[in-house]
Amino acid sequence: MKRLDVIWVILSLLPCAVLAADDEKGGKYGGEDRGRTLQPAKLNPAWAKECSACHIAYAPGLLPAESWRRLMSGLDKHFETDASLTAPETQEVTAFLVANASNRWTGSAAPLRITESQWFKSQHGTREVPAAVWKRASVKSASNCQACHAGAATADFNERAIKIPL
Amino acid sequence: MRSRKARPLFARAQTASSDRDFILVARAQSVTLRNNPMRFPALAMIVAMTLPLTAVANPVQDSYRAAAKQESAAFTDFSATRGEAFYKAKTGDVSCASCHGDAPKAHGKHATTGKDILPLAPVANAERFTDAAKVEKWFKRNCSDVLKRACTANEKGDFIAYLLSVK
């Protein structure tokens, strides 16, 4: 047990060294960092209801404001699915996402996929998640956060709670 | 005694302004009817006469009737049989059943995300086809996903007819 703990400390410090270097070049993860608070205490009911209809309602802090604006302006072609909302719903959900978007994103990139952000990539490298894991039926895809992060739907991505399924 | 009891209720029904008032009045009236055996045969007869016609009546489905008539002069009524064929018909490799399942009484599963989908048949999920805006929202999305076009009113009505027929 003790030895495992030590290994974990070393493993978790390794990326820090890399990140410290990144910090000098315009912010953590090249300026593509998720928000310090992933979602506010007071959630928007329309966001919660509509976004969780087909998948978990991804926390607003996972992407920058510009990503949410882009995403919400193309809901009729939402990752090859029509997820269109009425105009008032679109407006309300966009406002909530934009107001609570990542507060640590300094880069100009505005990806539509959370998995394309640098912070996501660096935390889900092949060392942490071997390629074969993504292919498991129990994981299905990288957008299926809750496969390993049981609390994903409530924006709980605590590293200690990660359980990679077989 | 009987009429004194019924009259104020009737008066209240006339002025009922909200759904809740209406339910209260309806409940109170049914109690009144239950207390008056003389009225019962008449009520039973009315129910018996209208039951075959109204057993599967669904206001959301009815809302597609006028449009279906406009689409085709030959339209007579919605068909559960046509609806079932529509539900199971594949366009490319997808159909309604791809996500809602071959048995719409059971839970479905989103084909892409794997998310659980509550049963579509009202017999298993009474909330289905009760909210017109929600029904339209999903017909718009899913017809576009599965058929790559909007559904006709006839198709929507048939679809609902099929799901209402699932027992």
mmCIF file of C-alpha atoms in Angstrom, chain B residues 6-131:
data_model
loop_
_atom_site.group_PDB
_atom_site.id
_atom_site.type_symbol
_atom_site.label_atom_id
_atom_site.label_comp_id
_atom_site.label_asym_id
_atom_site.label_seq_id
_atom_site.Cartn_x
_atom_site.Cartn_y
_atom_site.Cartn_z
ATOM 1 C CA ALA B 6 -75.147 19.312 -7.532
ATOM 2 C CA ARG B 7 -76.048 22.880 -8.380
ATOM 3 C CA PRO B 8 -73.254 24.761 -6.652
ATOM 4 C CA LEU B 9 -70.806 22.340 -8.218
ATOM 5 C CA PHE B 10 -72.234 23.002 -11.635
ATOM 6 C CA ALA B 11 -71.990 26.712 -11.027
ATOM 7 C CA ARG B 12 -68.396 26.263 -10.059
ATOM 8 C CA ALA B 13 -67.662 24.256 -13.152
ATOM 9 C CA GLN B 14 -68.911 27.148 -15.246
ATOM 10 C CA THR B 15 -66.459 29.496 -13.648
ATOM 11 C CA ALA B 16 -63.530 27.103 -13.237
ATOM 12 C CA SER B 17 -60.536 28.974 -14.524
ATOM 13 C CA SER B 18 -57.662 26.598 -14.046
ATOM 14 C CA ASP B 19 -57.015 22.914 -14.700
ATOM 15 C CA ARG B 20 -56.756 22.322 -11.007
ATOM 16 C CA ASP B 21 -60.189 23.794 -10.401
ATOM 17 C CA PHE B 22 -61.529 21.668 -13.180
ATOM 18 C CA ILE B 23 -60.078 18.488 -11.656
ATOM 19 C CA LEU B 24 -61.489 19.386 -8.274
ATOM 20 C CA VAL B 25 -64.908 19.950 -9.794
ATOM 21 C CA ALA B 26 -64.720 16.758 -11.826
ATOM 22 C CA ARG B 27 -63.755 14.789 -8.742
ATOM 23 C CA ALA B 28 -66.526 16.348 -6.689
ATOM 24 C CA GLN B 29 -69.039 15.634 -9.437
ATOM 25 C CA SER B 30 -68.037 12.037 -9.743
ATOM 26 C CA VAL B 31 -68.554 11.676 -6.008
ATOM 27 C CA THR B 32 -72.003 13.184 -6.435
ATOM 28 C CA LEU B 33 -72.760 10.750 -9.231
ATOM 29 C CA ARG B 34 -71.564 7.826 -7.191
ATOM 30 C CA ASN B 35 -73.897 8.875 -4.412
ATOM 31 C CA ASN B 36 -76.847 8.895 -6.764
ATOM 32 C CA PRO B 37 -77.604 5.435 -8.086
ATOM 33 C CA MET B 38 -80.388 6.825 -10.276
ATOM 34 C CA ARG B 39 -77.833 8.560 -12.466
ATOM 35 C CA PHE B 40 -75.591 5.587 -12.765
ATOM 36 C CA PRO B 41 -77.311 3.713 -15.609
ATOM 37 C CA ALA B 42 -77.307 6.831 -17.726
ATOM 38 C CA LEU B 43 -73.643 7.431 -17.071
ATOM 39 C CA ALA B 44 -72.790 3.798 -17.743
ATOM 40 C CA MET B 45 -74.615 4.013 -21.041
ATOM 41 C CA ILE B 46 -72.755 7.118 -22.097
ATOM 42 C CA VAL B 47 -69.461 5.513 -21.204
ATOM 43 C CA ALA B 48 -70.367 2.300 -23.029
ATOM 44 C CA MET B 49 -71.355 4.237 -26.133
ATOM 45 C CA THR B 50 -68.254 6.354 -26.330
ATOM 46 C CA LEU B 51 -65.663 3.891 -25.063
ATOM 47 C CA PRO B 52 -64.868 2.168 -28.368
ATOM 48 C CA LEU B 53 -64.334 5.552 -29.965
ATOM 49 C CA THR B 54 -62.382 7.209 -27.200
ATOM 50 C CA ALA B 55 -60.388 4.331 -25.708
ATOM 51 C CA VAL B 56 -57.265 5.276 -27.656
ATOM 52 C CA ALA B 57 -58.049 8.947 -28.207
ATOM 53 C CA ASN B 58 -54.929 10.998 -27.842
ATOM 54 C CA PRO B 59 -55.072 14.791 -28.228
ATOM 55 C CA VAL B 60 -51.537 14.991 -29.592
ATOM 56 C CA GLN B 61 -52.325 12.387 -32.237
ATOM 57 C CA ASP B 62 -55.579 14.211 -33.031
ATOM 58 C CA SER B 63 -53.608 17.378 -33.628
ATOM 59 C CA TYR B 64 -52.102 15.716 -36.743
ATOM 60 C CA ARG B 65 -55.483 14.709 -38.193
ATOM 61 C CA ALA B 66 -56.355 17.943 -40.015
ATOM 62 C CA ALA B 67 -52.871 18.176 -41.545
ATOM 63 C CA ALA B 68 -53.029 14.520 -42.643
ATOM 64 C CA LYS B 69 -56.304 15.232 -44.453
ATOM 65 C CA GLN B 70 -54.673 18.168 -46.150
ATOM 66 C CA GLU B 71 -51.722 16.064 -47.223
ATOM 67 C CA SER B 72 -53.969 13.553 -48.929
ATOM 68 C CA ALA B 73 -57.636 13.659 -49.837
ATOM 69 C CA ALA B 74 -57.613 9.853 -49.596
ATOM 70 C CA PHE B 75 -56.745 9.951 -45.872
ATOM 71 C CA THR B 76 -59.364 8.268 -43.697
ATOM 72 C CA ASP B 77 -57.669 7.437 -40.398
ATOM 73 C CA PHE B 78 -54.322 6.673 -38.795
ATOM 74 C CA SER B 79 -53.186 3.066 -38.880
ATOM 75 C CA ALA B 80 -51.272 1.172 -36.209
ATOM 76 C CA THR B 81 -50.218 -1.361 -38.850
ATOM 77 C CA ARG B 82 -48.679 1.316 -41.045
ATOM 78 C CA GLY B 83 -47.151 2.869 -37.931
ATOM 79 C CA GLU B 84 -45.476 -0.392 -36.962
ATOM 80 C CA ALA B 85 -44.010 -0.820 -40.453
ATOM 81 C CA PHE B 86 -42.771 2.773 -40.284
ATOM 82 C CA TYR B 87 -41.238 2.212 -36.819
ATOM 83 C CA LYS B 88 -39.278 -0.796 -38.022
ATOM 84 C CA ALA B 89 -38.373 0.393 -41.538
ATOM 85 C CA LYS B 90 -34.665 0.997 -42.022
ATOM 86 C CA THR B 91 -33.185 3.904 -43.912
ATOM 87 C CA GLY B 92 -29.599 2.910 -44.527
ATOM 88 C CA ASP B 93 -28.935 0.968 -41.343
ATOM 89 C CA VAL B 94 -31.060 2.998 -38.928
ATOM 90 C CA SER B 95 -34.698 2.901 -37.907
ATOM 91 C CA CYS B 96 -36.752 4.186 -34.980
ATOM 92 C CA ALA B 97 -36.040 0.831 -33.367
ATOM 93 C CA SER B 98 -32.266 1.462 -33.495
ATOM 94 C CA CYS B 99 -32.599 3.572 -30.349
ATOM 95 C CA HIS B 100 -36.118 2.871 -29.072
ATOM 96 C CA GLY B 101 -35.743 -0.907 -29.364
ATOM 97 C CA ASP B 102 -37.665 -3.621 -31.197
ATOM 98 C CA ALA B 103 -40.079 -3.754 -28.232
ATOM 99 C CA PRO B 104 -41.130 -0.160 -27.462
ATOM 100 C CA LYS B 105 -42.540 -1.325 -24.126
ATOM 101 C CA ALA B 106 -38.987 -1.884 -22.939
ATOM 102 C CA HIS B 107 -36.233 0.657 -22.362
ATOM 103 C CA GLY B 108 -34.265 1.772 -25.381
ATOM 104 C CA LYS B 109 -30.605 2.659 -25.729
ATOM 105 C CA HIS B 110 -29.129 5.574 -27.650
ATOM 106 C CA ALA B 111 -27.259 4.011 -30.577
ATOM 107 C CA THR B 112 -24.338 6.456 -30.337
ATOM 108 C CA THR B 113 -24.017 7.431 -26.688
ATOM 109 C CA GLY B 114 -25.484 4.312 -25.090
ATOM 110 C CA LYS B 115 -27.744 6.410 -22.863
ATOM 111 C CA ASP B 116 -30.821 4.711 -21.443
ATOM 112 C CA ILE B 117 -34.085 5.779 -23.102
ATOM 113 C CA LEU B 118 -37.375 5.370 -21.238
ATOM 114 C CA PRO B 119 -40.023 3.218 -22.962
ATOM 115 C CA LEU B 120 -41.854 4.873 -25.854
ATOM 116 C CA ALA B 121 -45.125 2.942 -25.524
ATOM 117 C CA PRO B 122 -47.613 4.791 -23.285
ATOM 118 C CA VAL B 123 -48.632 1.467 -21.712
ATOM 119 C CA ALA B 124 -45.179 1.400 -20.091
ATOM 120 C CA ASN B 125 -44.620 5.157 -19.821
ATOM 121 C CA ALA B 126 -47.799 7.218 -19.398
ATOM 122 C CA GLU B 127 -45.982 10.492 -20.057
ATOM 123 C CA ARG B 128 -45.414 9.643 -23.733
ATOM 124 C CA PHE B 129 -47.379 11.614 -26.349
ATOM 125 C CA THR B 130 -48.940 13.945 -23.787
ATOM 126 C CA ASP B 131 -46.814 17.038 -24.442
#
